[in-house]
mmCIF file of N, CA and C in Angstrom:
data_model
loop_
_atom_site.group_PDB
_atom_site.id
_atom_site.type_symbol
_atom_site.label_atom_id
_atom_site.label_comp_id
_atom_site.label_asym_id
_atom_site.label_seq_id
_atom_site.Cartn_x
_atom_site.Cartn_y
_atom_site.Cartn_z
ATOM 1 N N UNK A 153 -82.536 -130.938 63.536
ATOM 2 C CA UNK A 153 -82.068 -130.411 64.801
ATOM 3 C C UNK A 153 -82.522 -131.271 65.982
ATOM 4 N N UNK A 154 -83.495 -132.065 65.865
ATOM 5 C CA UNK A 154 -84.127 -132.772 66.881
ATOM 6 C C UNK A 154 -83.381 -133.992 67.255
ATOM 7 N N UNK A 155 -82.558 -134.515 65.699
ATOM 8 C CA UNK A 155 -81.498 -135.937 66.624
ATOM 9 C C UNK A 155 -80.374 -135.107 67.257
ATOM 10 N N UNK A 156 -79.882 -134.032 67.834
ATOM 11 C CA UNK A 156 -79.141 -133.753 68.623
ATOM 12 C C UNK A 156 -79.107 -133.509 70.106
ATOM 13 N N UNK A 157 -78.087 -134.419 70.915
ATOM 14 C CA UNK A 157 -79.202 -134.726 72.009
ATOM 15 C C UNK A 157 -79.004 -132.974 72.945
ATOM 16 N N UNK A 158 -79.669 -133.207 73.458
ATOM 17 C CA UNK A 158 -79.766 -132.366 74.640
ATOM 18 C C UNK A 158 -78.316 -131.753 75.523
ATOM 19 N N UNK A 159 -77.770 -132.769 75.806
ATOM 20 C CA UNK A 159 -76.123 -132.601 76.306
ATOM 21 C C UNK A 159 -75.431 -131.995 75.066
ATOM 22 N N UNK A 160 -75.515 -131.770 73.813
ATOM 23 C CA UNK A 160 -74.683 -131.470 72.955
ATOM 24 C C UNK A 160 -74.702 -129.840 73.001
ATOM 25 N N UNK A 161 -76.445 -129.716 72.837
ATOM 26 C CA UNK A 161 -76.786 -128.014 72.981
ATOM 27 C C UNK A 161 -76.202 -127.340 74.378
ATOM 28 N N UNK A 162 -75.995 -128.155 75.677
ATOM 29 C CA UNK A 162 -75.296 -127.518 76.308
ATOM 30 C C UNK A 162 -73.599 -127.453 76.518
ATOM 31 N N UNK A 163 -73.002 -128.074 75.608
ATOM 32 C CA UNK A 163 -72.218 -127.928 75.465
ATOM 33 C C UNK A 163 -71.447 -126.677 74.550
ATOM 34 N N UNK A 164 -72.533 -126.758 73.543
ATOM 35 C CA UNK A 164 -72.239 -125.629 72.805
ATOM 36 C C UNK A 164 -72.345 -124.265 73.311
ATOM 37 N N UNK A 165 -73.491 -124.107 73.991
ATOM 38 C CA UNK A 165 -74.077 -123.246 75.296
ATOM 39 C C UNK A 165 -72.626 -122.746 75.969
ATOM 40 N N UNK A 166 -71.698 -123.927 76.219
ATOM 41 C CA UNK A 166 -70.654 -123.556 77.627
ATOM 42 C C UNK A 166 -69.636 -123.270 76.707
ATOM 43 N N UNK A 167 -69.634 -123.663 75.574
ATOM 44 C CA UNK A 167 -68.738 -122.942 74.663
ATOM 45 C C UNK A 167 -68.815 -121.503 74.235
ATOM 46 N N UNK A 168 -69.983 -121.547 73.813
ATOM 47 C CA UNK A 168 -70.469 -120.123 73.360
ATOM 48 C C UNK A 168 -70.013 -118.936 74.455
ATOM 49 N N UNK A 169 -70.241 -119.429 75.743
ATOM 50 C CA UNK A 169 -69.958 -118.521 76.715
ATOM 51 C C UNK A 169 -68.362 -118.424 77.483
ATOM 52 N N UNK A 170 -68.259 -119.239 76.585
ATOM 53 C CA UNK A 170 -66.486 -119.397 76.705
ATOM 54 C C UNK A 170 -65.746 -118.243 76.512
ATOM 55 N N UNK A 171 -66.673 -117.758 74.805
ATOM 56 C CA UNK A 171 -65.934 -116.684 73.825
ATOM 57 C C UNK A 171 -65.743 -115.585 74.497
ATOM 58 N N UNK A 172 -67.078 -115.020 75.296
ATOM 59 C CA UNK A 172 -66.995 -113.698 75.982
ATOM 60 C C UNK A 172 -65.698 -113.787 77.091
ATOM 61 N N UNK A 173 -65.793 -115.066 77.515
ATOM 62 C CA UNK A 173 -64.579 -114.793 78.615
ATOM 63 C C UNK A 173 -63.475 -114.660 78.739
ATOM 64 N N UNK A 174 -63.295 -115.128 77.213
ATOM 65 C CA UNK A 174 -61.433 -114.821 76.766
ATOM 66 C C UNK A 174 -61.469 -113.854 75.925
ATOM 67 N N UNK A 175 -62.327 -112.836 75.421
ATOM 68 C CA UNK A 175 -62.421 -111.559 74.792
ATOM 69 C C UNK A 175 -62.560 -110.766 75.746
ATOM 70 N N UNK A 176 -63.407 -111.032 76.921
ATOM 71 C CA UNK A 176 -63.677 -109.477 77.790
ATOM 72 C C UNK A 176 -63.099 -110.018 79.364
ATOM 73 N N UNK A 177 -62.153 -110.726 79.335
ATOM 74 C CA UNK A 177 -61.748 -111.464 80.841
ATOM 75 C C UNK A 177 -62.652 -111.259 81.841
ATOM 76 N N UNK A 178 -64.341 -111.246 81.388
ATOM 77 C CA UNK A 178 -65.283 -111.475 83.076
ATOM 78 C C UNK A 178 -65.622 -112.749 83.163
ATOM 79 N N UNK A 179 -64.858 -112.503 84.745
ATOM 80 C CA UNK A 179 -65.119 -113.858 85.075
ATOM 81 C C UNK A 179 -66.309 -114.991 85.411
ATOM 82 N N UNK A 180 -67.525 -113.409 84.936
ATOM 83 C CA UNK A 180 -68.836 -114.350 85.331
ATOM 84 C C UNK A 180 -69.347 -115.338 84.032
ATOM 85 N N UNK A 181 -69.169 -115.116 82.816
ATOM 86 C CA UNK A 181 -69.194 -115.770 81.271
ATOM 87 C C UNK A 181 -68.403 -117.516 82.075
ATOM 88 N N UNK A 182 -67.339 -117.453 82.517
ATOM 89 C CA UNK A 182 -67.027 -118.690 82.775
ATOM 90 C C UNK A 182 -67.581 -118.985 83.881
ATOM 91 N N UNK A 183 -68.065 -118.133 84.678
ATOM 92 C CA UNK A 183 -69.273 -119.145 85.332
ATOM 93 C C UNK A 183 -70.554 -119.733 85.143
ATOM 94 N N UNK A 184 -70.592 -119.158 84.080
ATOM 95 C CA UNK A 184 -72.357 -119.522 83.398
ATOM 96 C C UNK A 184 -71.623 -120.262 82.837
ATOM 97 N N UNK A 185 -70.412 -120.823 81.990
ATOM 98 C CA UNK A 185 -70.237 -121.588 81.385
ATOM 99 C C UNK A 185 -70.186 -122.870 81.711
ATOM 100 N N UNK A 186 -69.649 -122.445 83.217
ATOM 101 C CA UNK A 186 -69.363 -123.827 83.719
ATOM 102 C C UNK A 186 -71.132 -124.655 84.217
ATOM 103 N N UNK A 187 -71.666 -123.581 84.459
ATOM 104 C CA UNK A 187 -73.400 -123.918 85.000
ATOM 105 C C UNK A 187 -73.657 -124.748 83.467
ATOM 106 N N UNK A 188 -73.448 -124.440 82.241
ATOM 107 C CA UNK A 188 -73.617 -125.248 81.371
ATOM 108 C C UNK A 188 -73.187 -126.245 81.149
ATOM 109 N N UNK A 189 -71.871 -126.830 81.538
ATOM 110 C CA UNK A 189 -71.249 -128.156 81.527
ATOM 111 C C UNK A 189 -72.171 -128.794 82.430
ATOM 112 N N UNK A 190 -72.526 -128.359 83.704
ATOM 113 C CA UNK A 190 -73.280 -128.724 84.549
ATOM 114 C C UNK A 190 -74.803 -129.191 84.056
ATOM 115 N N UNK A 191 -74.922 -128.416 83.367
ATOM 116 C CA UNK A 191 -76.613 -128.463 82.747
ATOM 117 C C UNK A 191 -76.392 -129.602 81.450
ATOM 118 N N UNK A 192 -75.034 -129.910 80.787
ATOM 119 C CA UNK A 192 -75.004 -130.958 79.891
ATOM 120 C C UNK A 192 -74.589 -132.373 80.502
ATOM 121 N N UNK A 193 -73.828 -131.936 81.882
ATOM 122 C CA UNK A 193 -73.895 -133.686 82.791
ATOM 123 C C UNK A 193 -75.424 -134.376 82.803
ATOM 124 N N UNK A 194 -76.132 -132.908 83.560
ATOM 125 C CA UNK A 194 -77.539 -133.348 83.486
ATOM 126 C C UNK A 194 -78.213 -133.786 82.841
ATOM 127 N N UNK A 195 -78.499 -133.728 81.651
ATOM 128 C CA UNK A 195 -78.979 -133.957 80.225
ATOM 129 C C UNK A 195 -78.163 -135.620 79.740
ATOM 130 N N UNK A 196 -76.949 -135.438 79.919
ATOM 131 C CA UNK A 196 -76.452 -137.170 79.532
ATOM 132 C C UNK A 196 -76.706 -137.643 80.528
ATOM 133 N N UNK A 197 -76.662 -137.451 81.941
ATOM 134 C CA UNK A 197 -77.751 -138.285 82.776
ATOM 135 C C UNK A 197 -79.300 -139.102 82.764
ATOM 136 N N UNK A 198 -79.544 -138.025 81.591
ATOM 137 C CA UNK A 198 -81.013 -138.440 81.602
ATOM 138 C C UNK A 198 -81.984 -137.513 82.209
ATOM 139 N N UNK A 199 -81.565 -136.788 82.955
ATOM 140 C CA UNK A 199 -82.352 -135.345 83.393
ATOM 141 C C UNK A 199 -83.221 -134.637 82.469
ATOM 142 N N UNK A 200 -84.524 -134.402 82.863
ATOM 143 C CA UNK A 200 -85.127 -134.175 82.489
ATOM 144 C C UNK A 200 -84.997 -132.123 81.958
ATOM 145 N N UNK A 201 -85.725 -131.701 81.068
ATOM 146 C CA UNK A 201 -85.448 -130.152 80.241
ATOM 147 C C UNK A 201 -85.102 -129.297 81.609
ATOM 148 N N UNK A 202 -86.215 -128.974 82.466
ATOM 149 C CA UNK A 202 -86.623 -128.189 83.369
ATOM 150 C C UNK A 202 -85.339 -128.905 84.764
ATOM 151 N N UNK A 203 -85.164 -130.032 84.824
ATOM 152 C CA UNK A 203 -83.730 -130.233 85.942
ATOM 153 C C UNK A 203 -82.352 -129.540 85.144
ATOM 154 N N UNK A 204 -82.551 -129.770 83.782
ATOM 155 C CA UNK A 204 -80.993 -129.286 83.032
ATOM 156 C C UNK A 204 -81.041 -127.676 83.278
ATOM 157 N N UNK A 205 -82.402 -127.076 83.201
ATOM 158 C CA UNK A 205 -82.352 -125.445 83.538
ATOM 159 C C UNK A 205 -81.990 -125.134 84.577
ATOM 160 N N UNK A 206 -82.374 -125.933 85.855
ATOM 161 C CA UNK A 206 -82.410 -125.808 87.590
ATOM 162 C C UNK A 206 -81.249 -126.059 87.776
ATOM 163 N N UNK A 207 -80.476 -126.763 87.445
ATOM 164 C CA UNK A 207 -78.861 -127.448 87.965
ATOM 165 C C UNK A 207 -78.191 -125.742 87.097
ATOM 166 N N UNK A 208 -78.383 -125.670 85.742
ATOM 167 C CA UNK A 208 -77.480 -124.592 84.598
ATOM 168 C C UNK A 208 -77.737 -123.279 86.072
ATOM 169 N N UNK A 209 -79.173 -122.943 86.328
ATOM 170 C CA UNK A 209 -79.158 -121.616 87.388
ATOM 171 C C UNK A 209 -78.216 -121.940 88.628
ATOM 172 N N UNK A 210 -78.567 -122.825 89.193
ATOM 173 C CA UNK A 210 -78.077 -123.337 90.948
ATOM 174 C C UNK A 210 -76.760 -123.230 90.745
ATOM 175 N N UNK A 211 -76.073 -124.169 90.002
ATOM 176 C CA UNK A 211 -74.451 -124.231 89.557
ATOM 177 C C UNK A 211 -73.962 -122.444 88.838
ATOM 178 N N UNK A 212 -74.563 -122.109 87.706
ATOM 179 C CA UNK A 212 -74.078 -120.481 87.492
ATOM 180 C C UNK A 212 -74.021 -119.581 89.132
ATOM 181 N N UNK A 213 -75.375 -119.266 89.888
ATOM 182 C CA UNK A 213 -75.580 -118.873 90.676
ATOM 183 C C UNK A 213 -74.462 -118.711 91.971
ATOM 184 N N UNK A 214 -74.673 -120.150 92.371
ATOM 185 C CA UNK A 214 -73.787 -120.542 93.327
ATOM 186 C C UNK A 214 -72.354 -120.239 92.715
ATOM 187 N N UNK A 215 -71.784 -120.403 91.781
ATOM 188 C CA UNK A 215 -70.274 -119.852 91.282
ATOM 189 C C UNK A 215 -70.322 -118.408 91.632
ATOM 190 N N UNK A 216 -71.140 -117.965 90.840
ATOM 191 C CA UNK A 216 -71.280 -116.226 90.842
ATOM 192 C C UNK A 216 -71.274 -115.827 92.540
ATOM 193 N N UNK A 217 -71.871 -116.015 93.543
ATOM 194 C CA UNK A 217 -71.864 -115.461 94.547
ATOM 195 C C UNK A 217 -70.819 -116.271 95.351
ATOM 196 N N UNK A 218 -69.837 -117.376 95.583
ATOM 197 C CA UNK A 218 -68.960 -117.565 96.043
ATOM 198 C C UNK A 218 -67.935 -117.459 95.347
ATOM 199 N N UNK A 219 -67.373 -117.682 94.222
ATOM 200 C CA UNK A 219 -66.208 -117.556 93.636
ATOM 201 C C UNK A 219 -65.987 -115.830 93.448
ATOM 202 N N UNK A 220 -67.021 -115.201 92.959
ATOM 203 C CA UNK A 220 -66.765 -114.048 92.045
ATOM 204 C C UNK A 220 -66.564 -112.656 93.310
ATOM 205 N N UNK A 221 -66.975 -112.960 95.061
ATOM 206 C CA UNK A 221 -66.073 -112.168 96.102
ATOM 207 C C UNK A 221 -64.293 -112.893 96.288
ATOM 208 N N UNK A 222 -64.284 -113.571 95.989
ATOM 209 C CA UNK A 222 -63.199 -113.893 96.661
ATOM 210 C C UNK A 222 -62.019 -114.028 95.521
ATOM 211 N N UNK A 223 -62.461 -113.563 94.023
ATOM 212 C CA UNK A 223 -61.457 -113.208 93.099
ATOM 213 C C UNK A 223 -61.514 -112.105 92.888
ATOM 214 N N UNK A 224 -62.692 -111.415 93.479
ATOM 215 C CA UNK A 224 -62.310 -109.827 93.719
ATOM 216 C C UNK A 224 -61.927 -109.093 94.761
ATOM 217 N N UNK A 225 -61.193 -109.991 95.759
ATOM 218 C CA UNK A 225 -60.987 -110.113 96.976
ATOM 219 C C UNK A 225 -59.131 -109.954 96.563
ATOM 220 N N UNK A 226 -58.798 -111.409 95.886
ATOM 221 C CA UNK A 226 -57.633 -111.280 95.707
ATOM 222 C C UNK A 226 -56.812 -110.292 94.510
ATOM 223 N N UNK A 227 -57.963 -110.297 93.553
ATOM 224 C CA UNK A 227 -57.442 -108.711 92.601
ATOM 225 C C UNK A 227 -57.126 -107.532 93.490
ATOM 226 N N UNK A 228 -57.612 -107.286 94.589
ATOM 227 C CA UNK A 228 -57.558 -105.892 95.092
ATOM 228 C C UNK A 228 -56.333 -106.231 95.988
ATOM 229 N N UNK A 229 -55.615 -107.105 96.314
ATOM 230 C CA UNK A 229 -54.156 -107.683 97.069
ATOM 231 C C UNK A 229 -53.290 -107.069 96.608
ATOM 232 N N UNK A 230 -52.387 -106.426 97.697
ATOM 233 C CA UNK A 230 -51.079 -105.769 96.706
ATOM 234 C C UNK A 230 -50.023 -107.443 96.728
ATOM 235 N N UNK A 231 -49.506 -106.827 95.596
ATOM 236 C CA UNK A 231 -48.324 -108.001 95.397
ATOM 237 C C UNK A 231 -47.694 -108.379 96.595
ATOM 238 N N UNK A 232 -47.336 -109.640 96.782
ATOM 239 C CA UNK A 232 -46.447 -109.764 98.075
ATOM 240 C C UNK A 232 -44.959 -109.813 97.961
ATOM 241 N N UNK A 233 -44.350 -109.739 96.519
ATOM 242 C CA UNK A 233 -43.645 -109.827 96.127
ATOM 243 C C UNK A 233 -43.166 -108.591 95.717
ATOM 244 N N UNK A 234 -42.613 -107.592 96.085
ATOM 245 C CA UNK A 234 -41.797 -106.118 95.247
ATOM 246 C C UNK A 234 -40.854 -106.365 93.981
ATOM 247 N N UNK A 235 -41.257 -105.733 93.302
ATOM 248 C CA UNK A 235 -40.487 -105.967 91.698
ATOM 249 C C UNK A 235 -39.695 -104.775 91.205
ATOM 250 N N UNK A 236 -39.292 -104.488 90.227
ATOM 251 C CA UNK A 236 -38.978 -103.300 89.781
ATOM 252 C C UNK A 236 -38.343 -102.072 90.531
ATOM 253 N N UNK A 237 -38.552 -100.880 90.305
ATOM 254 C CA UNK A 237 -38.261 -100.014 91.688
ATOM 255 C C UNK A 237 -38.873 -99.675 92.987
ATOM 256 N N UNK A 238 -39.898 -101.127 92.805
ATOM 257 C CA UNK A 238 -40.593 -100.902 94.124
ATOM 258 C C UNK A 238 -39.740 -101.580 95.185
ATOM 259 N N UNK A 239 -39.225 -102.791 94.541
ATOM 260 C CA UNK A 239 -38.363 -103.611 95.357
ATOM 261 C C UNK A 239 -37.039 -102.439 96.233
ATOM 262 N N UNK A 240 -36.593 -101.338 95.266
ATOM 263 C CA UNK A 240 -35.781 -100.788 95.337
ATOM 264 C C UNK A 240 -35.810 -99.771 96.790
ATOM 265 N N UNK A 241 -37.158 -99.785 97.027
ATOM 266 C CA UNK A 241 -37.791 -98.745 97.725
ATOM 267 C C UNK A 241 -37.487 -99.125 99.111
ATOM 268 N N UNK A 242 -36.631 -98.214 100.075
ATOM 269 C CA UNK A 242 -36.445 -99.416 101.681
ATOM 270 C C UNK A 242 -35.122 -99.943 101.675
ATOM 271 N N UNK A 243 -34.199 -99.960 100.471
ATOM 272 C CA UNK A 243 -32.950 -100.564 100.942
ATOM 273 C C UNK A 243 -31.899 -99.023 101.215
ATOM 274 N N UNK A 244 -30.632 -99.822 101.057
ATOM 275 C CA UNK A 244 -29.674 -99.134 101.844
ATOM 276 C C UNK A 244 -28.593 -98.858 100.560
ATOM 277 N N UNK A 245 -28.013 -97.797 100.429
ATOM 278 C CA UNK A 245 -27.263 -97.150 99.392
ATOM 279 C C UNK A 245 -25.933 -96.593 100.299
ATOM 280 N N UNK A 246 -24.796 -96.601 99.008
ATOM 281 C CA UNK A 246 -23.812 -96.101 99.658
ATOM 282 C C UNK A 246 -23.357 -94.584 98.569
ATOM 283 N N UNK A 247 -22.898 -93.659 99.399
ATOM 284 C CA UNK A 247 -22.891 -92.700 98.833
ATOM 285 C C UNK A 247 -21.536 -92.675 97.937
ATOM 286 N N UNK A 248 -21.862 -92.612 96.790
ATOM 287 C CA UNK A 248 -19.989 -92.361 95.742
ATOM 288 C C UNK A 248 -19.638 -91.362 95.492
ATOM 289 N N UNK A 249 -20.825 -89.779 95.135
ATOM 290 C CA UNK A 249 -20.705 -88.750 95.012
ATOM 291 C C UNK A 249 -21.470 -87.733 95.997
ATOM 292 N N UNK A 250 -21.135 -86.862 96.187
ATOM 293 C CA UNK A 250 -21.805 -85.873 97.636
ATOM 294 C C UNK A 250 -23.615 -86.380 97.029
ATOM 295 N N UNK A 251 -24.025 -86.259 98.320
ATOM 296 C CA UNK A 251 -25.683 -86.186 97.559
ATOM 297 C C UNK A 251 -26.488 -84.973 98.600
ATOM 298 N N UNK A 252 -26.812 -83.692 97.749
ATOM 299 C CA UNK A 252 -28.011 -82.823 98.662
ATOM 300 C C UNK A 252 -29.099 -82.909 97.706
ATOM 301 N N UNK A 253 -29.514 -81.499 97.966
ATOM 302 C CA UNK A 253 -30.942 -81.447 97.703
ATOM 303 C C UNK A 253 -30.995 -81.688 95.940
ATOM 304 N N UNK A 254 -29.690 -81.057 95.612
ATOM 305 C CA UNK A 254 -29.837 -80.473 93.881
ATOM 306 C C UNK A 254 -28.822 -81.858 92.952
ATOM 307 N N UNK A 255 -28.483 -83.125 94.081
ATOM 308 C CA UNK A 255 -27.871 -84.175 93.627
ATOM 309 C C UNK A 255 -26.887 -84.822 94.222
ATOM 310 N N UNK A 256 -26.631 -85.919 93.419
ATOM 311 C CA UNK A 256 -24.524 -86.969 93.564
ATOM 312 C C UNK A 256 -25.324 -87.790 93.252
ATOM 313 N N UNK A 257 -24.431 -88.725 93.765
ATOM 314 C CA UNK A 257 -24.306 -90.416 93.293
ATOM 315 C C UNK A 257 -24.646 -91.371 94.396
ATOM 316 N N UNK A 258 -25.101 -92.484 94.056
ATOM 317 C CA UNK A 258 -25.189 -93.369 95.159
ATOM 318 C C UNK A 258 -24.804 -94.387 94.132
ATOM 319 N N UNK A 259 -24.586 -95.493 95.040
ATOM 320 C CA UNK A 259 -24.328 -97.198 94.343
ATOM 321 C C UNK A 259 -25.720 -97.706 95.605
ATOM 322 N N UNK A 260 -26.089 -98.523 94.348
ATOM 323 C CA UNK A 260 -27.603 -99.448 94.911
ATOM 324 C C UNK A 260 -28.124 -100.333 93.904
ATOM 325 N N UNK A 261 -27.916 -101.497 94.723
ATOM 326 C CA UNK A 261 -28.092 -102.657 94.445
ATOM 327 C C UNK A 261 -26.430 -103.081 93.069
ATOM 328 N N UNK A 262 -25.639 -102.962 93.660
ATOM 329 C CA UNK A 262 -24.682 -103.262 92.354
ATOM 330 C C UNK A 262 -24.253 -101.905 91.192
ATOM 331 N N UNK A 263 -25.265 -101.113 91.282
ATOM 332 C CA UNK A 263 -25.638 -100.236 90.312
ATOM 333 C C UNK A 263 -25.242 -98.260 90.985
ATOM 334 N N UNK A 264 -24.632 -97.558 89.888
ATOM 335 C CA UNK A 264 -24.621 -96.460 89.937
ATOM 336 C C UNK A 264 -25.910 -95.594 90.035
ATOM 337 N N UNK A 265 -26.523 -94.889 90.715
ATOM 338 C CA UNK A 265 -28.009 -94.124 90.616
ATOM 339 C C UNK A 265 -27.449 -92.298 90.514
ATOM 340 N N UNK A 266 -28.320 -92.196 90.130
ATOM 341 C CA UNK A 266 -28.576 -90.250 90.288
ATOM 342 C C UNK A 266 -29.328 -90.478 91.529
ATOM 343 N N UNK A 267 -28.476 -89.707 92.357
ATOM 344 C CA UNK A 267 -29.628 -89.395 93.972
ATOM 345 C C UNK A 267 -29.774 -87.835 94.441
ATOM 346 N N UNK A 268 -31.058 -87.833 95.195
ATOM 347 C CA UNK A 268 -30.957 -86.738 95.816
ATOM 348 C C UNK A 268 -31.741 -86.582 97.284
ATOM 349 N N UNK A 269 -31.591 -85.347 98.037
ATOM 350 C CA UNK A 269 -31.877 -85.901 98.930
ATOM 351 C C UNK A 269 -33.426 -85.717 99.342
ATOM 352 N N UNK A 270 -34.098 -86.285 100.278
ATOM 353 C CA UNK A 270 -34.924 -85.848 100.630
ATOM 354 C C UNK A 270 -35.484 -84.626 101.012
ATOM 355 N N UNK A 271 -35.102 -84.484 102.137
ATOM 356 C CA UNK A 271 -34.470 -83.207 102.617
ATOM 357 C C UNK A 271 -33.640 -81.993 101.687
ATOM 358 N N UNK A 272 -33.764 -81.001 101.224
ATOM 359 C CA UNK A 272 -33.262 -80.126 100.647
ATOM 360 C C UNK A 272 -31.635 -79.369 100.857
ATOM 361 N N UNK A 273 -31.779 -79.677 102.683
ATOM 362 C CA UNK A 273 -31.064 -78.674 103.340
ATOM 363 C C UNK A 273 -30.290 -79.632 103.577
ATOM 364 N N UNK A 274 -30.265 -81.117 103.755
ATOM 365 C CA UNK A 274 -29.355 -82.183 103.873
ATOM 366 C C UNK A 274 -28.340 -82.333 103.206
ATOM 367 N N UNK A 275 -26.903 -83.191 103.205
ATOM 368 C CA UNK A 275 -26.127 -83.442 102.098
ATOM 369 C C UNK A 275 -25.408 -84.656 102.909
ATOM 370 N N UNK A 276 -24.958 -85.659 101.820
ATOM 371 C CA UNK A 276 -24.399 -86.518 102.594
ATOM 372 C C UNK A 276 -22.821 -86.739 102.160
ATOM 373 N N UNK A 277 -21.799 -87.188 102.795
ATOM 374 C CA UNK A 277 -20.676 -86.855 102.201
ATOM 375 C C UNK A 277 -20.653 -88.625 101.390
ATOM 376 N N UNK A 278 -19.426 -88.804 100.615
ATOM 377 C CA UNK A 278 -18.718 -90.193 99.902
ATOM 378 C C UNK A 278 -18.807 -91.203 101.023
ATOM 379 N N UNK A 279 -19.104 -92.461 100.992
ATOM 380 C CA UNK A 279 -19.019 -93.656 101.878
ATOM 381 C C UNK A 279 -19.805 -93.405 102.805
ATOM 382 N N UNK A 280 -20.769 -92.714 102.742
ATOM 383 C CA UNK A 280 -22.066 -92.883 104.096
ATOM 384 C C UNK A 280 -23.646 -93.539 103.601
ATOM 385 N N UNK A 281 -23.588 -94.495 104.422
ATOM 386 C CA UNK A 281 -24.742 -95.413 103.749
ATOM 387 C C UNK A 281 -25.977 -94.317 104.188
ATOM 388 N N UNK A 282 -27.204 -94.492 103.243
ATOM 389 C CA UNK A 282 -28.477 -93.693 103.232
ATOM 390 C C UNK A 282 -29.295 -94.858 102.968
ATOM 391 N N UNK A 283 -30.818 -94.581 103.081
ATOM 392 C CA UNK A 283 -31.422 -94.975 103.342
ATOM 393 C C UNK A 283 -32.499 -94.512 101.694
ATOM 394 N N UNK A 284 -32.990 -95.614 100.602
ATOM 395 C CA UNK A 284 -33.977 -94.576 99.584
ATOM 396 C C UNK A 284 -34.928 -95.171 100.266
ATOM 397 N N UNK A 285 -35.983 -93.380 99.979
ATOM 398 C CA UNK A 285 -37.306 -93.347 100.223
ATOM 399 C C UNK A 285 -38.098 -93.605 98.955
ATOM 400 N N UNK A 286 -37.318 -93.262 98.066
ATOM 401 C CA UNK A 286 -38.512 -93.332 96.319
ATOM 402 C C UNK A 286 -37.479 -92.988 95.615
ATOM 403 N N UNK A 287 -38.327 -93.656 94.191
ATOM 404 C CA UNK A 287 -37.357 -93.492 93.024
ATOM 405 C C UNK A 287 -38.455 -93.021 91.885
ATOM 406 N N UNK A 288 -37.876 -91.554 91.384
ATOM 407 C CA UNK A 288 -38.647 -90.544 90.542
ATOM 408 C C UNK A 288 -37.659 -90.923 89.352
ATOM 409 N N UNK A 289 -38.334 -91.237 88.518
ATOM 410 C CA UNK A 289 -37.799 -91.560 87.027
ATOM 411 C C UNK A 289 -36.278 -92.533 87.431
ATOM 412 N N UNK A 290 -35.478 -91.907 86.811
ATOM 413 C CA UNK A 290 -34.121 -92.969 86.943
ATOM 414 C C UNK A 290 -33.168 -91.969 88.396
ATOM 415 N N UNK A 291 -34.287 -91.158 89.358
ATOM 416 C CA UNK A 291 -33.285 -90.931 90.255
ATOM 417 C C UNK A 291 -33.614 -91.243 91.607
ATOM 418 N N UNK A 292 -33.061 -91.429 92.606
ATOM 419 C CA UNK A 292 -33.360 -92.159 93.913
ATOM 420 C C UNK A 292 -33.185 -90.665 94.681
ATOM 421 N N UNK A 293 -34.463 -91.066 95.875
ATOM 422 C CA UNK A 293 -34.496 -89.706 96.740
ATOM 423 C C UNK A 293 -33.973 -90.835 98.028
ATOM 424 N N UNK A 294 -33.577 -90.082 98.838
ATOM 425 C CA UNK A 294 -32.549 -90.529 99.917
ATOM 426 C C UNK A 294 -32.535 -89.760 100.889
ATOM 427 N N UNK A 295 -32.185 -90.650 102.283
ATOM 428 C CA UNK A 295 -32.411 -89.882 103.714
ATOM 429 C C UNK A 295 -31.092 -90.620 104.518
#
């Protein structure tokens, strides 16, 4: 075990800590990992045991407290992009079948919907554009 140099064990080190990070996606495993690539530059440098430990802490450390706010910064971002029926949420519908409280039809986006209205006491007649507020399962509520 002793002809293996020093840079090799930390390599294995930044490997080892690789595993946790693509089994449990925390992102701090790849920062210690990377403190280990760091700690095996050191070591093929010529760095001495106790500099390869000091660089592996300083480099983990320093990742952990700047990287690890500001990717939990952007996890908590809502999409900027609307997808699905969120996208749906805010546009403009045209009415094909009466729509009140208990139903009709709208056309939105290209597409036939089940609508109803917001409002209970509302109804809208054929060819009057509305406005959806939300979409509950496959039906659009409308104002």
């Amino acid at each position: 075990m002793a002809d293996i140099d020093a840079w090799v064990w930390w390599l294995i080190a930044a490997a080892a800590l690789g595993i946790p990070l693509v089994i449990t996606a925390m992102p701090e495993f790849g920062m210690l990992s990377a403190g280990a690539v760091a700690g095996a530059v050191t070591a093929g440098l010529g760095g001495g045991v106790i500099l390869q430990v000091l660089v592996f802490a300083v480099v983990s450390c320093a990742l952990i407290v700047v990287v690890r706010p500001i990717a939990a910064r952007h996890r908590a971002q809502q999409p900027q992009l609307a997808t699905g029926v969120d996208a749906l949420k805010g546009k403009q519908a045209v009415v094909v079948e009466r729509v009140d409280g208990s139903g009709g039809r709208i056309k939105l986006g290209g597409e036939i919907w089940s609508a109803r209205t917001l409002d209970s006491d509302a109804a809208y007649e054929p060819g009057r554009q509305v406005d959806v507020v939300d979409i509950e399962g496959a039906t659009a509520i409308v104002m």
